[in-house]
Tab-separated table of C-alpha atoms in Angstrom:
chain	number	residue	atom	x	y	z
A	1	UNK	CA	-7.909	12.154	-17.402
A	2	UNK	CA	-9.448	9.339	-18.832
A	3	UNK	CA	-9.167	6.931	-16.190
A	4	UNK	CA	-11.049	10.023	-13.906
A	5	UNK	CA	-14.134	10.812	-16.401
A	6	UNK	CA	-14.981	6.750	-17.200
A	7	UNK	CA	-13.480	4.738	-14.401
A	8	UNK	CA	-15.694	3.967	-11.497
A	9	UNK	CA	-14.234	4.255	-7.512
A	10	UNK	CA	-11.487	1.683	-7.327
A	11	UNK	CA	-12.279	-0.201	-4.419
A	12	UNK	CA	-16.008	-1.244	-2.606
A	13	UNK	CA	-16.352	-2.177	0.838
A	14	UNK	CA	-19.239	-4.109	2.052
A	15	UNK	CA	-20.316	-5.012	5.728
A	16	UNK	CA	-21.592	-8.726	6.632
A	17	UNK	CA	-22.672	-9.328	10.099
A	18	UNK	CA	-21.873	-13.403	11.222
A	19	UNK	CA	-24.154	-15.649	11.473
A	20	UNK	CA	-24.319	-17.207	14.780
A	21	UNK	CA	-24.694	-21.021	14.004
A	22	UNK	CA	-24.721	-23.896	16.670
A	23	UNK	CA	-22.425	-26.792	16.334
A	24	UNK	CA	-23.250	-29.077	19.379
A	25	UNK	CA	-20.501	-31.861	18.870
A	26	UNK	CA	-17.904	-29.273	17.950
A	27	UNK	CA	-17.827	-31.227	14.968
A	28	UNK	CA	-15.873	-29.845	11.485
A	29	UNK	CA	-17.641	-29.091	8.392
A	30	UNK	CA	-18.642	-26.169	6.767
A	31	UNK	CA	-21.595	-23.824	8.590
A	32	UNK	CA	-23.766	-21.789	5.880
A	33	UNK	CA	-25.634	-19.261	7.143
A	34	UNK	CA	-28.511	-19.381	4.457
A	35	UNK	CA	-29.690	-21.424	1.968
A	36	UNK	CA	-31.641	-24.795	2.087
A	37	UNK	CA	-28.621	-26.415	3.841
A	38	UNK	CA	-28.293	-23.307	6.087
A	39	UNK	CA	-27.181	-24.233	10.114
A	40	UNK	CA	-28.815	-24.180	13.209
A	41	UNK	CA	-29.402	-20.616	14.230
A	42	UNK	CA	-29.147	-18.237	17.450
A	43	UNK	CA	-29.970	-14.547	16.984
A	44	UNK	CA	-28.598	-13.162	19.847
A	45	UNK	CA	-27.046	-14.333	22.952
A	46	UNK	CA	-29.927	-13.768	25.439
A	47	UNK	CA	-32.140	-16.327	23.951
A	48	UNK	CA	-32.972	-18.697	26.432
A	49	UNK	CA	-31.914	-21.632	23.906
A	50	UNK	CA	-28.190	-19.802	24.111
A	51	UNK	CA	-27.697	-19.748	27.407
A	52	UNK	CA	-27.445	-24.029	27.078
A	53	UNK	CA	-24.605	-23.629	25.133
A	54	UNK	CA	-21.476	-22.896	25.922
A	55	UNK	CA	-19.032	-20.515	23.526
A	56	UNK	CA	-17.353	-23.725	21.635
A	57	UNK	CA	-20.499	-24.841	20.641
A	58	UNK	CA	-20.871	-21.250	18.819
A	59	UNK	CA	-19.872	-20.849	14.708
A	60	UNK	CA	-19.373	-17.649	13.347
A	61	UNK	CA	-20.374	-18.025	9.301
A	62	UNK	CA	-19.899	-15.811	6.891
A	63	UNK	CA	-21.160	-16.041	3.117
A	64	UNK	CA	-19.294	-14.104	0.763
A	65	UNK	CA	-20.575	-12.011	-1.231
A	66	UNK	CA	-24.438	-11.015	0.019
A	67	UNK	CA	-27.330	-13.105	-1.822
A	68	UNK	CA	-28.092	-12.605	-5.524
A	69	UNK	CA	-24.616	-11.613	-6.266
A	70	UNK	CA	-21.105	-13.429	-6.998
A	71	UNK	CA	-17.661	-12.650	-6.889
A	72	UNK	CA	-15.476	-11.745	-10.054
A	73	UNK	CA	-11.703	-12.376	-10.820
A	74	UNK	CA	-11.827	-8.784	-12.345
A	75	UNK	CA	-11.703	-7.822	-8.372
A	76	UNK	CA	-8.311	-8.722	-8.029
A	77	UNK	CA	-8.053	-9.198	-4.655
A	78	UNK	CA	-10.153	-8.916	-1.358
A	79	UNK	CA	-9.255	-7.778	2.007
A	80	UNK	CA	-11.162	-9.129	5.348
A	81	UNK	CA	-11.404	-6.695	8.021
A	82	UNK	CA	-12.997	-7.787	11.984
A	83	UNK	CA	-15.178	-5.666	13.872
A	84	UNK	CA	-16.367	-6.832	17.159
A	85	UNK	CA	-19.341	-5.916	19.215
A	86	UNK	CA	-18.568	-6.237	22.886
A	87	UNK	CA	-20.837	-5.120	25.734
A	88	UNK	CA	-19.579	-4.505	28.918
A	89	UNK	CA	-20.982	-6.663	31.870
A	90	UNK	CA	-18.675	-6.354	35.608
A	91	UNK	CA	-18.594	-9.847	35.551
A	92	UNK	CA	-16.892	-10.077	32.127
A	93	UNK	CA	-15.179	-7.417	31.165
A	94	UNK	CA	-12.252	-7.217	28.761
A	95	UNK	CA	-8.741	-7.048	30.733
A	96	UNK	CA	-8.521	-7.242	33.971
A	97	UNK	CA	-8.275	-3.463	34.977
A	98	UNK	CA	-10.342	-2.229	37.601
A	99	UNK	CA	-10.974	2.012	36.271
A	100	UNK	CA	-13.741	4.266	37.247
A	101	UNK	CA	-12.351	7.337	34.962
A	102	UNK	CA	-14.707	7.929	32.260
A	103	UNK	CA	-12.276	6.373	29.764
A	104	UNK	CA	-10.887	3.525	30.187
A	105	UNK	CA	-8.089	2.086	26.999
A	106	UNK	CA	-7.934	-1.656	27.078
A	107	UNK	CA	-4.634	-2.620	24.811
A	108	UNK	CA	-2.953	-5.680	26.522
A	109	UNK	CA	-5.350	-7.902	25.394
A	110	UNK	CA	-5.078	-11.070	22.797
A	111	UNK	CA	-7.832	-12.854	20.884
A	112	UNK	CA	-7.428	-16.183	19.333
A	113	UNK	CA	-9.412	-16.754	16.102
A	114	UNK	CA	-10.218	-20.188	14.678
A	115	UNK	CA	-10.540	-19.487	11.113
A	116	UNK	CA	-12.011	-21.560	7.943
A	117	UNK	CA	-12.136	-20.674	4.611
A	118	UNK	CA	-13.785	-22.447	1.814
A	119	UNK	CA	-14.924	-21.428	-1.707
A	120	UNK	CA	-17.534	-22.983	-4.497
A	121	UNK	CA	-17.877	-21.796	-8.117
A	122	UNK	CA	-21.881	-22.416	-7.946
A	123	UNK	CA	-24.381	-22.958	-5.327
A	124	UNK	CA	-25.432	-26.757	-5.541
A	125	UNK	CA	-21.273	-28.098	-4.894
A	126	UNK	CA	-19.781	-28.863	-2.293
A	127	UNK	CA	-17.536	-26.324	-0.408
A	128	UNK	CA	-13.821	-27.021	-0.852
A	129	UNK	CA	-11.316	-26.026	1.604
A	130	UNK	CA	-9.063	-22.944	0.999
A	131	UNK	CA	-7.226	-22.359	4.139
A	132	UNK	CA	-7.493	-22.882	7.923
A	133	UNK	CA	-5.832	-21.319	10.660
A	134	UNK	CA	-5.491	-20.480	14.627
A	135	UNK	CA	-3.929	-16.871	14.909
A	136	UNK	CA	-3.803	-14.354	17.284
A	137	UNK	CA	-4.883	-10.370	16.733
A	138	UNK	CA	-4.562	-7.777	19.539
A	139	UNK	CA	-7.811	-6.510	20.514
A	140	UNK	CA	-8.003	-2.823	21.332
A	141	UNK	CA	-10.556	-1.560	23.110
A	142	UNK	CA	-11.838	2.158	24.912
A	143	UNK	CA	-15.149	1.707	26.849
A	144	UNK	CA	-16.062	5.540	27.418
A	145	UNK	CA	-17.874	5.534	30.539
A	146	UNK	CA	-17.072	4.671	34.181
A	147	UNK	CA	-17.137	0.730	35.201
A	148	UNK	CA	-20.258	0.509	36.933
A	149	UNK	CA	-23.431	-1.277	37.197
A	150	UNK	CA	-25.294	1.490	35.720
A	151	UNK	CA	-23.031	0.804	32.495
A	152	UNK	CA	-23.673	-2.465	32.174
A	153	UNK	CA	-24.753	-3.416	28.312
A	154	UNK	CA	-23.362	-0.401	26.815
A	155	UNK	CA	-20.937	-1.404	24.214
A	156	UNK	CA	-16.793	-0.658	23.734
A	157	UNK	CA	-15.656	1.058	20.753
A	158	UNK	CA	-13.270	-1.187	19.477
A	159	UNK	CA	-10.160	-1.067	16.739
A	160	UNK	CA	-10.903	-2.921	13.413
A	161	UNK	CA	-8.656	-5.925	13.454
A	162	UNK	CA	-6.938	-7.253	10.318
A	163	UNK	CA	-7.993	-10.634	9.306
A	164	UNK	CA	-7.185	-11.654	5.573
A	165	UNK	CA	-6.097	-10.515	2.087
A	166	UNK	CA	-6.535	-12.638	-0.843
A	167	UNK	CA	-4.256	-12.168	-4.097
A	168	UNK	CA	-6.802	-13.392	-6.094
A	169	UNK	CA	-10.172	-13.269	-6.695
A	170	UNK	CA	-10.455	-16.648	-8.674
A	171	UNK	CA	-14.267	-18.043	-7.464
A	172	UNK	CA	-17.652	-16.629	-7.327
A	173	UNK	CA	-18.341	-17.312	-3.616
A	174	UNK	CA	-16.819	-18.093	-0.307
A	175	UNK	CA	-17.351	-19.088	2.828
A	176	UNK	CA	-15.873	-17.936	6.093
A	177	UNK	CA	-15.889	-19.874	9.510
A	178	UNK	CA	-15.236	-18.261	12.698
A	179	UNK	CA	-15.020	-19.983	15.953
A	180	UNK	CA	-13.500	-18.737	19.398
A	181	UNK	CA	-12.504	-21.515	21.439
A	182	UNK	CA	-12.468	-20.766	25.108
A	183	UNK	CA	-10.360	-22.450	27.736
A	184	UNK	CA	-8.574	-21.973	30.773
A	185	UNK	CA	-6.299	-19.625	29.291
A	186	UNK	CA	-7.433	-18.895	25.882
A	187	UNK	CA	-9.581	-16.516	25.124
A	188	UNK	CA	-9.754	-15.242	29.090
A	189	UNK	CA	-10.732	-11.645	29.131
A	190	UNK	CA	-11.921	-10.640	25.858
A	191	UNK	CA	-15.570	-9.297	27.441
A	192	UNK	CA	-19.048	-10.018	26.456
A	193	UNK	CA	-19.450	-10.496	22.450
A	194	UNK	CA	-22.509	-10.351	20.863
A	195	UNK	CA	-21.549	-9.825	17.332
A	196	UNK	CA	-19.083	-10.188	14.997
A	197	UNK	CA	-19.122	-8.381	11.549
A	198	UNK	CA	-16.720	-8.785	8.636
A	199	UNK	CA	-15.819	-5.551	6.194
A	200	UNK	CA	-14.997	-6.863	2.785
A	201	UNK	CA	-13.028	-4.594	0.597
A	202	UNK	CA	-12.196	-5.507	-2.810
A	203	UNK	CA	-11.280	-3.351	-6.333
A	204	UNK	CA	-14.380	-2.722	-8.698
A	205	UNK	CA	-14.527	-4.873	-11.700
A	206	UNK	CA	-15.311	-1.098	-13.574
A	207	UNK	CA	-12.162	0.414	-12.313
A	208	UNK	CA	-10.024	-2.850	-13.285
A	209	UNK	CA	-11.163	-2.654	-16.703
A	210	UNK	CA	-10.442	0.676	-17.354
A	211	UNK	CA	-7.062	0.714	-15.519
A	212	UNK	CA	-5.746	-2.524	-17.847
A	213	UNK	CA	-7.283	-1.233	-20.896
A	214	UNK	CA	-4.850	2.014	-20.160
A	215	UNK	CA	-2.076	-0.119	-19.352
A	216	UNK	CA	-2.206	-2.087	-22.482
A	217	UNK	CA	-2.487	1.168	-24.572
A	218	UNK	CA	0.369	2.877	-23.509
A	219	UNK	CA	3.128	0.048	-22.169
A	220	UNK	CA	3.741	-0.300	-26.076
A	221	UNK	CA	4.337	3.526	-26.705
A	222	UNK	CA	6.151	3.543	-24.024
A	223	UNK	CA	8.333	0.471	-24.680
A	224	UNK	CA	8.417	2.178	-28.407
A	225	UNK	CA	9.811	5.632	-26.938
A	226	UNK	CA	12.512	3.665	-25.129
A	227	UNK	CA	13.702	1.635	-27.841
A	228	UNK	CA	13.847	4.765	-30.037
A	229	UNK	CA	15.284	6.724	-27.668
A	230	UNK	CA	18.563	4.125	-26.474
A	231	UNK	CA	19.307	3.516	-30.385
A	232	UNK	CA	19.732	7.593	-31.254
A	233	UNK	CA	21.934	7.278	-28.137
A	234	UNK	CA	24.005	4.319	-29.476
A	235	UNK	CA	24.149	6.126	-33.015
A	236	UNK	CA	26.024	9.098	-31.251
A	237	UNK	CA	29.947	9.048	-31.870
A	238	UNK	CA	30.923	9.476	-28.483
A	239	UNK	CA	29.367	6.675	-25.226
A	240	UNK	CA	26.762	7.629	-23.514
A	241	UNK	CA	27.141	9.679	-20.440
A	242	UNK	CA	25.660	8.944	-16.730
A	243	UNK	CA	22.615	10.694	-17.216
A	244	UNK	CA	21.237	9.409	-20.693
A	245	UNK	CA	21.859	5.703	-19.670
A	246	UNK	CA	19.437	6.569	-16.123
A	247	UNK	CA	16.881	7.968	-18.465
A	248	UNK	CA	17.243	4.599	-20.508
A	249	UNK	CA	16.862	2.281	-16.922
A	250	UNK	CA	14.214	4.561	-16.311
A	251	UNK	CA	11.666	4.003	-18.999
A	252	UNK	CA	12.557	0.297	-19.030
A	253	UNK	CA	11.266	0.566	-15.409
A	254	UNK	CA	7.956	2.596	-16.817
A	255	UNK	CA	7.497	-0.489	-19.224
A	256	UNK	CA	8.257	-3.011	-16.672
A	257	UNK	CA	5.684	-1.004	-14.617
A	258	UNK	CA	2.816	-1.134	-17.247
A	259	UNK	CA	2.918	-4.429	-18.411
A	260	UNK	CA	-0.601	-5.292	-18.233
A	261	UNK	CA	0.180	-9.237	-16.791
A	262	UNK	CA	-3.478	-8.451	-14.909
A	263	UNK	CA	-5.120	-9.873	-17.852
A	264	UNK	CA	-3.200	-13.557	-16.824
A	265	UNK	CA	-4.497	-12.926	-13.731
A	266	UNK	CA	-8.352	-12.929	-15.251
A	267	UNK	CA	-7.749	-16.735	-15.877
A	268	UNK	CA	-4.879	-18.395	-13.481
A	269	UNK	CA	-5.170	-18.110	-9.803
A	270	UNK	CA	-2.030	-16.342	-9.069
A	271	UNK	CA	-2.062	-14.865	-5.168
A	272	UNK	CA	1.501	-13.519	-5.738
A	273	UNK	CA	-0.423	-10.881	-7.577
A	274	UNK	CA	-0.336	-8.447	-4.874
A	275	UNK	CA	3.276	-9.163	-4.171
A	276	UNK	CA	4.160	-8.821	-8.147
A	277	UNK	CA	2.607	-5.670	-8.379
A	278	UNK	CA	4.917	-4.227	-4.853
A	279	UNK	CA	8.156	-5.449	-6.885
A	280	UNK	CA	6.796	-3.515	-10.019
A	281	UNK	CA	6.326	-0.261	-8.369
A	282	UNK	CA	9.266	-0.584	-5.951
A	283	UNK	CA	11.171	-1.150	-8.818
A	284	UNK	CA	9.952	1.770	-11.087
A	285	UNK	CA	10.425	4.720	-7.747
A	286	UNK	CA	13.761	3.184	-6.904
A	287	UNK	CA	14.918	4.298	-10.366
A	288	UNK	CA	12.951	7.323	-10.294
A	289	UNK	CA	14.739	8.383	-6.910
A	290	UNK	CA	18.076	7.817	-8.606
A	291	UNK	CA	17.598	9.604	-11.608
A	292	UNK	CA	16.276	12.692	-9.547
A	293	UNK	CA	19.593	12.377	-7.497
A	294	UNK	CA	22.310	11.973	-10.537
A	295	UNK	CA	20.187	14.971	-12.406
A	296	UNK	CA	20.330	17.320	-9.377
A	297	UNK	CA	23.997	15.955	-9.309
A	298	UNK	CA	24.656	17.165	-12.499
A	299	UNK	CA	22.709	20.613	-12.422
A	300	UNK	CA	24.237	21.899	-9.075
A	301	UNK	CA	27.808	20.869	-11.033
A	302	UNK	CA	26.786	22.915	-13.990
A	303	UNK	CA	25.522	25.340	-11.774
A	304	UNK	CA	29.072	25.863	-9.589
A	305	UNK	CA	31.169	25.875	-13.153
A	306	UNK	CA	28.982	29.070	-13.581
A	307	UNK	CA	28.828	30.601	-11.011
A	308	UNK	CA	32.940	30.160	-10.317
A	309	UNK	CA	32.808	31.983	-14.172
A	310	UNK	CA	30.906	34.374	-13.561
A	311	UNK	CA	32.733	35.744	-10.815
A	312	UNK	CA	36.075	35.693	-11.949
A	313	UNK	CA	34.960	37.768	-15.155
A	314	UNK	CA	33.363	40.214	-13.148
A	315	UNK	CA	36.710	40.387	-11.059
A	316	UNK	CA	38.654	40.791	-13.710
A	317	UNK	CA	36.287	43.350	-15.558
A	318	UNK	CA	36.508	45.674	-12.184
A	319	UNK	CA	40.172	45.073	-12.267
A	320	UNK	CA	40.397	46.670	-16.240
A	321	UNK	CA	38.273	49.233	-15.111
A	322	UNK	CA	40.586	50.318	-12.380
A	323	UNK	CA	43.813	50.224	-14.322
A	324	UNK	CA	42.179	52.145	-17.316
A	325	UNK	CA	40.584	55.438	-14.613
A	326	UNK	CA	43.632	55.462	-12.731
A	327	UNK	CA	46.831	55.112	-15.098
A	328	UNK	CA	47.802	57.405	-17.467
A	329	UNK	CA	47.934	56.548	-21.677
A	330	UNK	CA	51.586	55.836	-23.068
A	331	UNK	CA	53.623	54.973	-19.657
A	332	UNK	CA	55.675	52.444	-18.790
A	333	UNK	CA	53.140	51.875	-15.785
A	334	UNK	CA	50.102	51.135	-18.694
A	335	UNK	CA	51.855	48.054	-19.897
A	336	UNK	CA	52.731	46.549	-16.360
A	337	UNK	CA	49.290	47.137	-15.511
A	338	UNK	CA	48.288	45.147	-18.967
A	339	UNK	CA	51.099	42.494	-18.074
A	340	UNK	CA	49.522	41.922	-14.819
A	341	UNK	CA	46.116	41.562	-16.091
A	342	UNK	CA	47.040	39.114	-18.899
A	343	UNK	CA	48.718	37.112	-16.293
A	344	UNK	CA	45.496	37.417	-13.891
A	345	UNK	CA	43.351	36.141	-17.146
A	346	UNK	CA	46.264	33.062	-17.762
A	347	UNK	CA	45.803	32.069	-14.051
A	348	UNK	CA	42.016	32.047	-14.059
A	349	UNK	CA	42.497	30.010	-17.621
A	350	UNK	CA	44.855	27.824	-16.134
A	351	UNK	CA	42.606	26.523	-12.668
A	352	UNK	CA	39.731	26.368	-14.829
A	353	UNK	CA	41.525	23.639	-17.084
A	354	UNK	CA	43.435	22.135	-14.336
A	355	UNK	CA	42.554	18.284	-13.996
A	356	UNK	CA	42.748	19.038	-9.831
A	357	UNK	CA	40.196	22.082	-10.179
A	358	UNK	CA	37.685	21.212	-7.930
A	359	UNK	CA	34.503	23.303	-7.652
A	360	UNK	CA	33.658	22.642	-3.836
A	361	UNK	CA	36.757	24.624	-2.683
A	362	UNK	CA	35.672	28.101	-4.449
């Protein structure tokens, strides 16, 4: 409840569209796309400067986050999302399958990414290498109208493609380098792209404070309430059953769950964050899931035990009820009938307290 009046959305996600800078010796470095030391820059691929260059000459830079702002390590994490713009030209379309239907899926194709990533903690340094990579993402594509001339320039609607996740949030800006190299047989069908944009999601610096200041008020009740609750158990004369010592692994699991470690986090770069935080809650439902299957154990068992009672009372009550409407007071017949029922009674006793009763077969 108080999480939902005070606590902002938990994540943000903000669009960046590339930067299309020219790197004419294919050289390395870092491309900015603004600032004094920003690059060389094309707006769009129909400028008559663009058509000298061919697509390896092309950098695609991205400045994370927008200008004026910086990045926080009460984000957590961040999350890199592609989003091509590709317009469809019958000279360079993407895959190679000739369709005049009005909808055409394009799924067999690959694109290879040369990726960059760099970070600075202020905006006079020098930009220091984070990571760099060539990978592969499938590009999925539907153009929606026929293949014709007509078409040409209209644009496919294309599938988001995963790109990165970051564990960490640990700087206040990076830098992201895109570059598509293009060969004989890389990059061969991909169509026509004019743009590529980046979706940044990360968790709100609002919603992280309010979600460890809750974890850090309640992981010590709760650690309290477990520690309390295991030594009235130990204090009992007999040892504790099945079910009391899952309700003990499961609120060491709701501590283990709680511990606020995200305030570490706030200071030391740790990227296993993300992973740490998987083991935490696969930890705490795996325990949950037990304890919901050794109570339900124990309730239908409970359940059967009186059930099986129940019915052999009744039985037996019907059975009284018979004897006593049908057989006459002060006969020999009365205390057969009273014999037999005491016997019926000792044999219901008797499977009841048998070591080999077993509830399943009633």
């Amino acid at each position: 409840m108080v999480g939902a009046l005070i606590a902002p959305s938990p994540t943000s996600a903000i669009r960046y569209l590339a930067t299309k800078c020219i790197n004419y010796h294919r050289a390395g470095g870092w491309f900015m796309p603004w600032g004094s030391n920003r690059c060389q820059q094309i707006h769009s691929f129909d400028e008559p400067l663009a058509k000298k260059l061919d697509a390896n000459n092309i950098v695609f830079a991205v400045h994370i986050p927008l200008p004026n702002t910086e990045m926080s390590p009460w984000f957590q994490y961040m999350l890199a999302v592609l989003q091509f713009d590709i317009a469809f030209k019958m000279n360079n379309q993407i895959g190679n399958k000739p369709n005049h239907a009005p909808l055409c899926v394009e799924d067999d194709v690959t694109i290879t990414i040369d990726a960059g990533l760099a970070y600075r903690d202020d905006l006079i340094s020098e930009w220091t290498a984070k990571c760099h990579s060539v990978e592969q993402r499938p590009l999925r594509c539907i153009f929606a109208f026929p293949k014709m001339y007509e078409n040409e320039g209209r644009f496919y609607h294309c599938e988001p493609i995963p790109f990165m996740e970051l564990g960490s949030v640990a700087h206040k800006y990076f830098l992201i380098n895109l570059r598509l190299p293009v060969n004989n047989t890389v990059n061969v069908g991909i169509g026509e792209i004019k743009d590529i944009q980046i979706v940044g999601i990360h968790q709100n610096g609002g919603f992280t404070k309010v979600w460890i200041s809750m974890k850090t008020v309640f992981s010590p009740w709760i650690f309290g309430a477990t520690v309390w609750y295991w030594r009235r158990i130990s204090l009992m004369a007999r040892p504790p059953v099945l079910l009391e010592k899952v309700i003990f692994v499961l609120g060491t699991s709701m501590t283990f769950l709680n511990m606020p470690v995200e305030w570490l986090s706030l200071g030391f770069e740790w990227t296993w964050m993300l992973l740490f935080e998987d083991i935490q809650q696969g930890v705490f439902y795996s325990t949950l899931f037990c304890f919901w299957i050794i109570f339900c154990g124990e309730h239908l068992m409970v359940s059967a035990l009186y059930l099986f009672l129940k019915r052999s009372f009744l039985h037996t009550f019907l059975k009284v009820m018979q004897f006593i409407s049908t057989i006459p007071l002060g006969t020999k017949s009365e205390e057969s009938a009273v014999s037999v029922l005491v016997a019926g009674w000792a044999d219901s006793v008797r499977l009841i307290c048998s070591p080999h009763f077993d509830l399943s077969e009633r």
